[in-house]
């Protein structure tokens, strides 16, 4: 595919995001044999477009990090995308449904990076040594595709469904925790809908960040000091509805919440 076609598909996906409407998956019509590598080329065009529009990268994020999600998609490697500044909602703030398509929420642990991390060969232990702090987070994913129905190349092209994120407000030192046994509950309107532990994320959330560094290295890229990185979901994702009050409680790491408005 040419750079022009990558750009056209990137613009098609951004139009879905900006106009808050579902689009047909790329592999349904535009490019039936899209590969994962081509998906990342399209994602790069989306990232470049947003940067050119003045958006700032908060950090990369990892997705499909749980065995259940990988099995469901029949893949053996997670994916990554990028979180931008305009996607961040204050803890305790409001997520407006009219800004989104069909959002879902999932509980994650985010890493605030203290030094550049450059693969290949990075391990979870090396990530922890270069992590300044960890914070709990609620990620709001909002695939631009009809009914959240996509193949792996489609979701890579769509910036890994990234849409909004609410970060906790009290960063903690990672060495004070065994992040693999940190539990999290995700409650909506006071009812626990999902729960999980850090080990759901590739055995330990730091392993997901290590994998990210190693995947970025294939493109000559690295994790950067100051990046705030979502490591992947501890819980399943729950569809959001108007009026929902969402609360993530993370053992020792604190709470994160938001409400859903029209
Ligand atoms: O953050 C994630 O794990 C989402 C990855 C994309 C899959 C989805 O939209 O469910
Ligand atoms: Mg996620």
Short mmCIF file of C-alpha atoms and ligand atoms in Angstrom, two decimals:
data_model
loop_
_atom_site.label_atom_id
_atom_site.label_comp_id
_atom_site.label_asym_id
_atom_site.label_seq_id
_atom_site.Cartn_x
_atom_site.Cartn_y
_atom_site.Cartn_z
CA UNK A 1 0.00 0.00 0.00
CA UNK A 2 1.19 3.51 -0.69
CA UNK A 3 1.59 6.28 1.89
CA UNK A 4 -1.43 7.97 0.28
CA UNK A 5 -3.65 4.97 0.94
CA UNK A 6 -2.42 4.73 4.56
CA UNK A 7 -3.30 8.41 4.96
CA UNK A 8 -6.75 7.96 3.39
CA UNK A 9 -7.58 5.13 5.79
CA UNK A 10 -6.19 7.12 8.75
CA UNK A 11 -8.43 10.05 7.77
CA UNK A 12 -11.43 7.69 7.43
CA UNK A 13 -10.87 6.46 11.01
CA UNK A 14 -10.28 9.95 12.45
CA UNK A 15 -13.51 11.10 10.75
CA UNK A 16 -15.33 8.33 12.64
CA UNK A 17 -13.76 9.51 15.91
CA UNK A 18 -14.39 13.21 15.32
CA UNK A 19 -17.91 12.78 13.96
CA UNK A 20 -18.69 10.26 16.75
CA UNK A 21 -20.02 7.62 14.41
CA UNK A 22 -19.24 4.00 13.70
CA UNK A 23 -17.40 3.12 10.50
CA UNK A 24 -17.12 -0.21 8.70
CA UNK A 25 -13.96 -2.07 9.58
CA UNK A 26 -11.10 -1.54 7.12
CA UNK A 27 -10.96 -5.25 6.29
CA UNK A 28 -14.65 -5.24 5.33
CA UNK A 29 -14.30 -2.90 2.38
CA UNK A 30 -11.23 -0.74 2.02
CA UNK A 31 -8.49 -3.38 2.30
CA UNK A 32 -9.62 -6.94 2.88
CA UNK A 33 -6.09 -8.32 3.27
CA UNK A 34 -4.78 -5.62 5.63
CA UNK A 35 -1.79 -6.88 7.65
CA UNK A 36 -0.84 -5.98 11.23
CA UNK A 37 2.22 -4.15 9.90
CA UNK A 38 -0.01 -2.09 7.59
CA UNK A 39 -2.32 -1.46 10.56
CA UNK A 40 0.62 0.14 12.39
CA UNK A 41 1.47 2.24 9.28
CA UNK A 42 -2.10 3.59 9.37
CA UNK A 43 -1.86 4.16 13.15
CA UNK A 44 1.35 6.16 12.58
CA UNK A 45 -0.54 8.40 10.13
CA UNK A 46 -3.22 9.01 12.78
CA UNK A 47 -0.55 9.87 15.35
CA UNK A 48 1.23 12.24 12.93
CA UNK A 49 -2.05 13.93 12.04
CA UNK A 50 -2.93 14.53 15.70
CA UNK A 51 0.58 15.84 16.46
CA UNK A 52 0.33 18.19 13.46
CA UNK A 53 -2.99 19.42 14.89
CA UNK A 54 -1.21 20.34 18.13
CA UNK A 55 -2.23 17.33 20.22
CA UNK A 56 0.40 16.00 22.63
CA UNK A 57 1.22 12.36 23.37
CA UNK A 58 0.70 11.37 27.02
CA UNK A 59 2.25 7.98 26.33
CA UNK A 60 1.85 4.79 24.40
CA UNK A 61 -0.55 2.18 25.78
CA UNK A 62 -0.72 -1.57 25.64
CA UNK A 63 -3.89 -3.42 24.66
CA UNK A 64 -5.03 -7.03 24.39
CA UNK A 65 -2.66 -7.94 27.22
CA UNK A 66 -4.85 -10.56 28.88
CA UNK A 67 -4.76 -14.19 27.79
CA UNK A 68 -8.56 -14.14 27.52
CA UNK A 69 -8.50 -11.24 25.03
CA UNK A 70 -5.59 -12.69 23.07
CA UNK A 71 -7.36 -16.06 22.81
CA UNK A 72 -10.54 -14.32 21.73
CA UNK A 73 -8.65 -12.53 18.92
CA UNK A 74 -6.54 -15.62 18.17
CA UNK A 75 -3.28 -13.70 18.58
CA UNK A 76 -0.19 -14.30 20.67
CA UNK A 77 1.03 -10.75 20.97
CA UNK A 78 -0.59 -7.65 22.48
CA UNK A 79 -0.89 -4.41 20.54
CA UNK A 80 -0.09 -0.80 21.28
CA UNK A 81 -1.61 2.57 20.57
CA UNK A 82 -1.22 6.14 21.82
CA UNK A 83 -3.01 8.24 24.44
CA UNK A 84 -3.21 11.98 23.67
CA UNK A 85 -3.69 14.95 25.99
CA UNK A 86 -7.27 15.64 24.89
CA UNK A 87 -8.26 12.13 25.99
CA UNK A 88 -7.47 12.68 29.68
CA UNK A 89 -10.41 13.29 32.04
CA UNK A 90 -9.86 14.48 35.62
CA UNK A 91 -10.31 11.95 38.39
CA UNK A 92 -13.90 12.39 39.60
CA UNK A 93 -14.79 14.16 36.35
CA UNK A 94 -17.35 13.62 33.63
CA UNK A 95 -17.23 11.57 30.45
CA UNK A 96 -19.76 12.84 27.93
CA UNK A 97 -21.51 10.17 25.85
CA UNK A 98 -22.20 12.71 23.12
CA UNK A 99 -18.41 12.95 22.55
CA UNK A 100 -18.10 9.19 22.01
CA UNK A 101 -19.58 6.29 20.02
CA UNK A 102 -20.13 3.22 22.25
CA UNK A 103 -17.57 3.53 25.06
CA UNK A 104 -16.51 0.77 27.43
CA UNK A 105 -14.40 1.08 30.59
CA UNK A 106 -11.64 -1.16 31.94
CA UNK A 107 -9.35 -0.96 34.99
CA UNK A 108 -5.60 -0.64 34.42
CA UNK A 109 -2.34 0.26 36.13
CA UNK A 110 -0.35 3.10 34.55
CA UNK A 111 3.42 3.51 34.74
CA UNK A 112 5.11 6.92 34.92
CA UNK A 113 8.51 6.45 33.34
CA UNK A 114 11.66 7.95 34.85
CA UNK A 115 14.25 7.15 32.16
CA UNK A 116 14.14 6.21 28.49
CA UNK A 117 13.65 2.45 27.98
CA UNK A 118 15.01 1.12 24.73
CA UNK A 119 14.59 -2.48 23.57
CA UNK A 120 15.16 -5.14 22.46
CA UNK A 121 15.63 -7.52 25.37
CA UNK A 122 13.95 -5.38 28.04
CA UNK A 123 12.55 -7.28 31.05
CA UNK A 124 9.87 -6.41 33.58
CA UNK A 125 12.55 -5.94 36.26
CA UNK A 126 14.35 -3.38 34.08
CA UNK A 127 11.07 -1.54 33.56
CA UNK A 128 10.44 -1.38 37.31
CA UNK A 129 13.94 0.04 37.86
CA UNK A 130 13.13 2.85 35.41
CA UNK A 131 9.62 3.56 36.68
CA UNK A 132 9.13 6.65 38.82
CA UNK A 133 5.65 5.74 40.02
CA UNK A 134 2.49 3.81 39.28
CA UNK A 135 -1.09 5.07 39.34
CA UNK A 136 -4.44 3.38 38.95
CA UNK A 137 -6.41 4.26 35.84
CA UNK A 138 -9.75 3.71 34.14
CA UNK A 139 -9.36 3.44 30.38
CA UNK A 140 -12.34 4.20 28.17
CA UNK A 141 -12.03 2.34 24.90
CA UNK A 142 -14.27 3.33 21.99
CA UNK A 143 -13.60 1.34 18.84
CA UNK A 144 -14.59 3.33 15.83
CA UNK A 145 -15.86 0.11 14.22
CA UNK A 146 -19.48 -1.04 14.11
CA UNK A 147 -20.33 -3.17 17.16
CA UNK A 148 -16.67 -3.34 18.31
CA UNK A 149 -16.27 -5.93 15.54
CA UNK A 150 -12.75 -5.98 14.07
CA UNK A 151 -9.74 -8.09 13.17
CA UNK A 152 -6.31 -7.54 14.71
CA UNK A 153 -5.03 -5.33 11.82
CA UNK A 154 -8.25 -3.29 12.02
CA UNK A 155 -7.88 -2.54 15.74
CA UNK A 156 -4.18 -1.70 15.36
CA UNK A 157 -5.07 0.80 12.60
CA UNK A 158 -7.75 2.29 14.88
CA UNK A 159 -5.14 3.28 17.50
CA UNK A 160 -6.10 0.27 19.63
CA UNK A 161 -9.59 1.70 20.32
CA UNK A 162 -8.02 4.43 22.50
CA UNK A 163 -10.48 7.15 23.48
CA UNK A 164 -10.36 8.52 27.04
CA UNK A 165 -8.54 7.82 30.31
CA UNK A 166 -9.00 8.83 33.94
CA UNK A 167 -5.84 8.59 36.02
CA UNK A 168 -5.66 8.31 39.80
CA UNK A 169 -4.24 11.26 41.67
CA UNK A 170 -1.81 9.67 44.16
CA UNK A 171 1.24 8.16 42.44
CA UNK A 172 2.88 5.31 44.35
CA UNK A 173 6.38 3.87 44.29
CA UNK A 174 6.29 0.54 42.39
CA UNK A 175 8.77 -1.11 44.77
CA UNK A 176 6.21 -0.79 47.58
CA UNK A 177 3.87 -3.23 45.80
CA UNK A 178 3.75 -6.66 44.24
CA UNK A 179 1.84 -5.38 41.23
CA UNK A 180 0.96 -8.89 40.09
CA UNK A 181 -1.18 -9.47 43.18
CA UNK A 182 -2.74 -6.01 43.29
CA UNK A 183 -6.48 -6.55 42.95
CA UNK A 184 -8.95 -4.18 41.34
CA UNK A 185 -12.73 -3.95 41.28
CA UNK A 186 -14.73 -2.05 38.72
CA UNK A 187 -18.11 -0.93 40.04
CA UNK A 188 -20.89 0.83 38.17
CA UNK A 189 -23.59 2.55 40.23
CA UNK A 190 -22.33 0.75 43.32
CA UNK A 191 -22.42 -2.75 41.82
CA UNK A 192 -19.17 -4.60 41.13
CA UNK A 193 -19.25 -5.54 37.44
CA UNK A 194 -15.68 -6.78 36.94
CA UNK A 195 -12.66 -7.63 39.05
CA UNK A 196 -9.13 -8.80 38.45
CA UNK A 197 -5.49 -8.68 39.51
CA UNK A 198 -2.25 -7.39 38.04
CA UNK A 199 -1.24 -10.91 37.02
CA UNK A 200 -3.97 -10.80 34.35
CA UNK A 201 -1.60 -8.51 32.44
CA UNK A 202 1.01 -10.89 31.02
CA UNK A 203 1.74 -12.24 34.52
CA UNK A 204 2.79 -8.79 35.77
CA UNK A 205 1.96 -5.32 34.41
CA UNK A 206 5.68 -4.46 34.12
CA UNK A 207 5.99 -7.31 31.60
CA UNK A 208 3.57 -5.46 29.32
CA UNK A 209 5.69 -2.32 29.47
CA UNK A 210 8.79 -4.42 28.71
CA UNK A 211 7.01 -5.95 25.73
CA UNK A 212 6.04 -2.48 24.55
CA UNK A 213 9.70 -1.37 24.67
CA UNK A 214 10.67 -4.45 22.67
CA UNK A 215 7.90 -3.92 20.09
CA UNK A 216 8.82 -0.23 19.69
CA UNK A 217 12.47 -1.21 19.18
CA UNK A 218 11.49 -3.00 15.95
CA UNK A 219 10.68 0.45 14.58
CA UNK A 220 13.74 2.11 16.10
CA UNK A 221 11.57 3.74 18.77
CA UNK A 222 11.66 3.68 22.56
CA UNK A 223 9.70 4.46 25.70
CA UNK A 224 10.54 7.98 26.82
CA UNK A 225 11.17 9.55 30.22
CA UNK A 226 7.90 11.17 31.29
CA UNK A 227 5.63 8.82 29.34
CA UNK A 228 2.53 7.75 31.26
CA UNK A 229 1.72 4.28 29.98
CA UNK A 230 -1.39 2.16 30.38
CA UNK A 231 -0.17 -1.41 30.82
CA UNK A 232 -3.39 -3.26 29.92
CA UNK A 233 -6.64 -4.26 31.55
CA UNK A 234 -6.87 -6.14 34.86
CA UNK A 235 -10.60 -6.48 34.27
CA UNK A 236 -13.02 -7.04 31.43
CA UNK A 237 -14.50 -3.99 29.70
CA UNK A 238 -18.00 -2.75 30.61
CA UNK A 239 -20.26 -0.76 28.29
CA UNK A 240 -21.04 2.72 29.65
CA UNK A 241 -24.52 4.22 29.84
CA UNK A 242 -25.85 7.69 30.57
CA UNK A 243 -25.91 8.44 34.31
CA UNK A 244 -23.39 5.75 35.25
CA UNK A 245 -21.11 6.42 38.18
CA UNK A 246 -17.94 4.42 37.67
CA UNK A 247 -15.53 3.54 40.48
CA UNK A 248 -12.28 1.59 40.19
CA UNK A 249 -10.76 0.49 43.50
CA UNK A 250 -7.18 -0.75 43.41
CA UNK A 251 -5.58 -2.41 46.48
CA UNK A 252 -3.10 0.05 47.95
CA UNK A 253 -3.07 2.23 44.83
CA UNK A 254 -6.30 4.07 45.50
CA UNK A 255 -9.56 4.87 43.74
CA UNK A 256 -10.42 6.34 40.36
CA UNK A 257 -13.89 7.51 39.40
CA UNK A 258 -15.96 9.38 36.86
CA UNK A 259 -19.58 9.88 35.91
CA UNK A 260 -21.15 9.49 32.50
CA UNK A 261 -23.23 12.35 31.19
CA UNK A 262 -25.34 12.74 28.05
O1 LIG B 1 -6.97 -1.30 25.62
C1 LIG B 1 -7.30 -2.36 25.09
O2 LIG B 1 -6.98 -3.49 25.54
C2 LIG B 1 -8.15 -2.30 23.88
C3 LIG B 1 -7.50 -2.95 22.75
C4 LIG B 1 -8.47 -3.05 21.63
C5 LIG B 1 -9.49 -4.13 21.80
C6 LIG B 1 -10.84 -3.58 22.12
O3 LIG B 1 -11.23 -2.52 21.63
O4 LIG B 1 -11.56 -4.29 22.84
MG1 LIG B 2 -6.91 -0.92 27.69
#
